[in-house]
């Protein structure tokens, strides 16, 4: 609906909404702006800046004057025809977005959530509002979006779709500013178990993985693990290869951050063996697989010394791809159970991430503890026994700490040996005898099987080949 308006002898068609906001008498002119707007000035009245709606003959105002917004909203809500009412609200919304005015936007939101507006209308308008949030300045967008979410909260069940869009917009904004945790928190507020909307498992999985990845950007393993655990119930039935791969990467990184290095190493190694080079829309390049392999080697070296670590080291050492890695020399020495010296450890430390060099409660770093345990296990292969003082000198730590670490490794069955505290000596046990005994038992079984076959052949019975 438009009214005819005259200024400077010219006739203009202006929406009833715009006309409602103009002063009673105008003695001015329209001046076009680059902002796709015109400015109406009058003798004694405050100027009103009018925004041109695209493709419209009329002008729709960017509301500036006190009380103008309330009057416009009241005028729109009084329209009986619902279609016209929605169109009028859309005009008001366009002007609010064009103004970048936080106060006017809040008034619009409050009105949409009031009892004066039917739910079917407020849903549509808030949907449009949420989709157009990106046109606002970043800080304005944040304040208005947070205000909207707070106002919607009491009736969130009725506006779940709108809340979803607003939270995704805010998450994108925070992500562009590298505020990873804030972006994750915004997405984590989405109700993925809602009974009001049909949500498929792929969407749930994608959001859980996305939130976990955002938390991992800030090395927040605790919150990331919570969402990866939710994803674990969905990934088993997922046919989405990209999401499945992202889940595996997130899980490996969480184990890494939680210092479960041996488990992380196995996960990283599994990822590095992917044969496909194109999964969905993502291309898997050799560099990414090499990084996963290097991460597997690093985590294995940092893992607690013992038989399990030795088995994983053997697997990695025999993988030809590892020989091309920068950290291959230290992998070789660790696998061959050679004692590592400080220059080699320092060179390896340069390749580590912050959490892999974190200080532990015993005042050793993660790297220090791994290297001390490795050197102690290597020493057990070289010596039959060694005093606490000599062992401390060899490991570069005080004798009592060397004794404590050795006793823990023996107790956890990661090293064979015994400790004589009276003589202050550690006795190492060689497992060669056990291996020889095992070999003899295998020979005995094979010999017994041959004897049985010989007896069967003598009796004319068929002998299986």
Coordinates of C-alpha atoms in Angstrom, one line a residue, residues 242-459:
X242 CA 34.4 -38.0 4.7
X243 CA 32.8 -37.7 8.1
X244 CA 34.1 -41.2 9.1
X245 CA 37.6 -40.0 8.2
X246 CA 37.2 -36.8 10.2
X247 CA 36.0 -38.8 13.1
X248 CA 39.1 -41.0 13.0
X249 CA 41.4 -38.0 12.9
X250 CA 39.6 -36.3 15.8
X251 CA 39.8 -39.5 17.9
X252 CA 43.5 -39.9 17.3
X253 CA 44.2 -36.3 18.2
X254 CA 42.2 -36.6 21.4
X255 CA 44.2 -39.7 22.4
X256 CA 47.3 -37.8 21.6
X257 CA 46.3 -34.8 23.7
X258 CA 45.3 -37.1 26.6
X259 CA 48.8 -38.6 26.4
X260 CA 47.5 -42.1 25.5
X261 CA 50.4 -42.2 23.0
X262 CA 50.4 -45.8 22.1
X263 CA 46.7 -45.9 21.3
X264 CA 47.1 -42.6 19.4
X265 CA 50.0 -44.1 17.4
X266 CA 47.9 -47.0 16.3
X267 CA 45.1 -44.7 15.2
X268 CA 47.5 -42.4 13.3
X269 CA 49.1 -45.4 11.6
X270 CA 45.7 -46.7 10.5
X271 CA 44.9 -43.3 9.0
X272 CA 48.3 -43.2 7.2
X273 CA 47.4 -46.5 5.4
X274 CA 44.4 -45.1 3.6
X275 CA 44.6 -46.2 0.0
X276 CA 41.9 -44.0 -1.5
X277 CA 43.1 -40.6 -2.8
X278 CA 39.6 -39.2 -3.3
X279 CA 37.0 -39.5 -0.6
X280 CA 33.8 -37.7 -1.4
X281 CA 34.7 -34.1 -2.2
X282 CA 38.0 -34.2 -0.3
X283 CA 41.3 -35.1 -1.9
X284 CA 43.8 -37.0 0.3
X285 CA 47.3 -36.0 -0.7
X286 CA 50.5 -37.8 0.2
X287 CA 51.6 -35.0 2.5
X288 CA 48.6 -35.6 4.8
X289 CA 49.3 -39.3 4.9
X290 CA 53.0 -38.6 5.7
X291 CA 51.9 -36.3 8.5
X292 CA 49.8 -39.0 10.0
X293 CA 52.7 -41.5 9.7
X294 CA 55.0 -39.0 11.4
X295 CA 52.5 -38.5 14.2
X296 CA 52.3 -42.3 14.6
X297 CA 56.1 -42.5 14.9
X298 CA 56.3 -39.5 17.4
X299 CA 53.5 -41.0 19.6
X300 CA 55.2 -44.4 19.6
X301 CA 58.5 -42.9 20.7
X302 CA 56.8 -41.0 23.5
X303 CA 54.8 -44.0 24.7
X304 CA 55.7 -45.8 27.9
X305 CA 58.6 -48.2 27.2
X306 CA 57.7 -51.8 27.3
X307 CA 56.7 -54.9 25.1
X308 CA 53.7 -53.3 23.5
X309 CA 55.7 -50.2 22.4
X310 CA 58.4 -52.5 21.1
X311 CA 55.9 -54.3 18.9
X312 CA 54.5 -51.0 17.4
X313 CA 58.1 -49.8 16.9
X314 CA 58.9 -53.0 14.9
X315 CA 55.8 -52.4 12.7
X316 CA 56.8 -48.8 12.0
X317 CA 60.5 -49.6 11.4
X318 CA 59.6 -52.2 8.8
X319 CA 57.4 -49.8 7.0
X320 CA 59.4 -48.4 4.0
X321 CA 57.7 -45.1 4.1
X322 CA 59.2 -44.3 7.5
X323 CA 62.7 -44.1 6.0
X324 CA 61.7 -40.9 4.2
X325 CA 60.6 -39.1 7.5
X326 CA 62.8 -36.5 9.1
X327 CA 62.5 -38.3 12.5
X328 CA 63.6 -41.7 11.0
X329 CA 67.1 -41.6 12.6
X330 CA 65.7 -41.5 16.1
X331 CA 63.1 -44.1 15.3
X332 CA 65.9 -46.4 14.2
X333 CA 67.9 -45.9 17.4
X334 CA 64.8 -46.4 19.6
X335 CA 63.9 -49.6 17.7
X336 CA 67.4 -50.9 18.0
X337 CA 67.3 -50.1 21.8
X338 CA 70.3 -47.8 21.7
X339 CA 70.8 -45.2 24.4
X340 CA 69.9 -41.7 23.2
X341 CA 72.1 -38.7 24.0
X342 CA 71.1 -35.2 24.8
X343 CA 71.8 -33.7 21.3
X344 CA 69.6 -36.3 19.7
X345 CA 66.8 -35.7 22.2
X346 CA 67.0 -32.0 21.7
X347 CA 66.7 -32.4 17.9
X348 CA 63.6 -34.6 18.4
X349 CA 62.1 -32.1 20.8
X350 CA 62.0 -29.4 18.0
X351 CA 59.5 -31.6 16.2
X352 CA 57.1 -31.9 19.1
X353 CA 53.9 -30.1 19.9
X354 CA 53.4 -28.1 23.2
X355 CA 51.4 -30.9 25.0
X356 CA 54.1 -33.4 24.1
X357 CA 56.6 -31.3 26.1
X358 CA 54.3 -30.5 29.0
X359 CA 55.6 -30.5 32.5
X360 CA 54.3 -33.5 34.7
X361 CA 53.7 -33.5 38.4
X362 CA 57.2 -35.2 39.0
X363 CA 58.9 -32.2 37.4
X364 CA 59.8 -34.2 34.3
X365 CA 58.3 -33.3 30.9
X366 CA 56.5 -35.9 28.8
X367 CA 59.5 -36.1 26.6
X368 CA 62.0 -36.4 29.5
X369 CA 60.0 -39.3 31.0
X370 CA 59.8 -41.2 27.7
X371 CA 63.5 -40.8 27.0
X372 CA 64.5 -41.8 30.5
X373 CA 62.4 -44.9 30.4
X374 CA 63.8 -45.8 26.9
X375 CA 67.4 -45.4 28.0
X376 CA 66.7 -47.4 31.2
X377 CA 65.3 -50.3 29.0
X378 CA 68.3 -50.0 26.7
X379 CA 70.6 -50.2 29.7
X380 CA 68.9 -53.4 30.8
X381 CA 70.1 -55.0 27.5
X382 CA 73.7 -53.9 28.1
X383 CA 74.2 -54.6 31.8
X384 CA 73.5 -57.5 34.1
X385 CA 73.4 -55.2 37.0
X386 CA 74.2 -51.5 37.8
X387 CA 74.3 -49.4 40.9
X388 CA 71.8 -46.5 41.5
X389 CA 74.6 -44.0 41.3
X390 CA 75.9 -45.2 37.9
X391 CA 72.4 -45.6 36.6
X392 CA 71.6 -42.0 37.6
X393 CA 74.7 -40.8 35.8
X394 CA 73.8 -42.7 32.7
X395 CA 70.2 -41.3 32.7
X396 CA 71.3 -37.8 33.8
X397 CA 69.0 -37.8 36.8
X398 CA 69.5 -38.2 40.6
X399 CA 70.0 -41.8 41.8
X400 CA 66.8 -41.9 43.9
X401 CA 64.7 -40.9 40.9
X402 CA 66.4 -43.5 38.8
X403 CA 65.5 -46.1 41.4
X404 CA 61.9 -45.0 41.5
X405 CA 61.5 -45.1 37.7
X406 CA 63.1 -48.5 37.5
X407 CA 60.9 -49.9 40.3
X408 CA 57.8 -48.7 38.6
X409 CA 58.8 -50.3 35.3
X410 CA 59.6 -53.6 37.0
X411 CA 56.3 -53.5 38.9
X412 CA 54.3 -52.8 35.7
X413 CA 56.1 -55.7 34.0
X414 CA 57.6 -53.4 31.4
X415 CA 61.1 -54.5 32.3
X416 CA 62.6 -57.7 33.8
X417 CA 64.7 -57.3 36.9
X418 CA 65.0 -56.9 40.7
X419 CA 66.2 -54.2 43.0
X420 CA 68.6 -54.8 45.9
X421 CA 68.1 -51.7 48.1
X422 CA 70.7 -52.9 50.7
X423 CA 73.4 -52.9 48.1
X424 CA 71.8 -50.1 46.0
X425 CA 72.0 -52.2 42.9
X426 CA 69.5 -53.1 40.1
X427 CA 69.8 -56.6 38.7
X428 CA 68.4 -57.0 35.1
X429 CA 67.0 -60.3 34.0
X430 CA 67.6 -61.5 30.4
X431 CA 64.6 -63.1 28.8
X432 CA 66.9 -65.1 26.4
X433 CA 66.4 -68.3 28.4
X434 CA 62.6 -67.9 28.2
X435 CA 62.8 -67.5 24.4
X436 CA 65.1 -70.6 24.1
X437 CA 62.7 -72.6 26.2
X438 CA 59.8 -71.5 24.0
X439 CA 61.7 -72.5 20.9
X440 CA 62.4 -75.9 22.3
X441 CA 58.7 -76.4 23.1
X442 CA 57.9 -75.6 19.5
X443 CA 60.5 -78.0 18.2
X444 CA 59.0 -80.7 20.5
X445 CA 55.5 -80.1 19.2
X446 CA 56.7 -80.3 15.6
X447 CA 58.6 -83.5 16.3
X448 CA 55.6 -85.1 17.9
X449 CA 53.5 -84.2 14.9
X450 CA 56.0 -85.8 12.5
X451 CA 56.0 -89.0 14.6
X452 CA 52.2 -89.2 14.4
X453 CA 52.3 -88.8 10.6
X454 CA 55.0 -91.5 10.3
X455 CA 52.9 -94.0 12.2
X456 CA 49.8 -93.1 10.0
X457 CA 51.9 -93.7 6.9
X458 CA 53.2 -97.1 8.2
X459 CA 49.6 -98.2 8.8

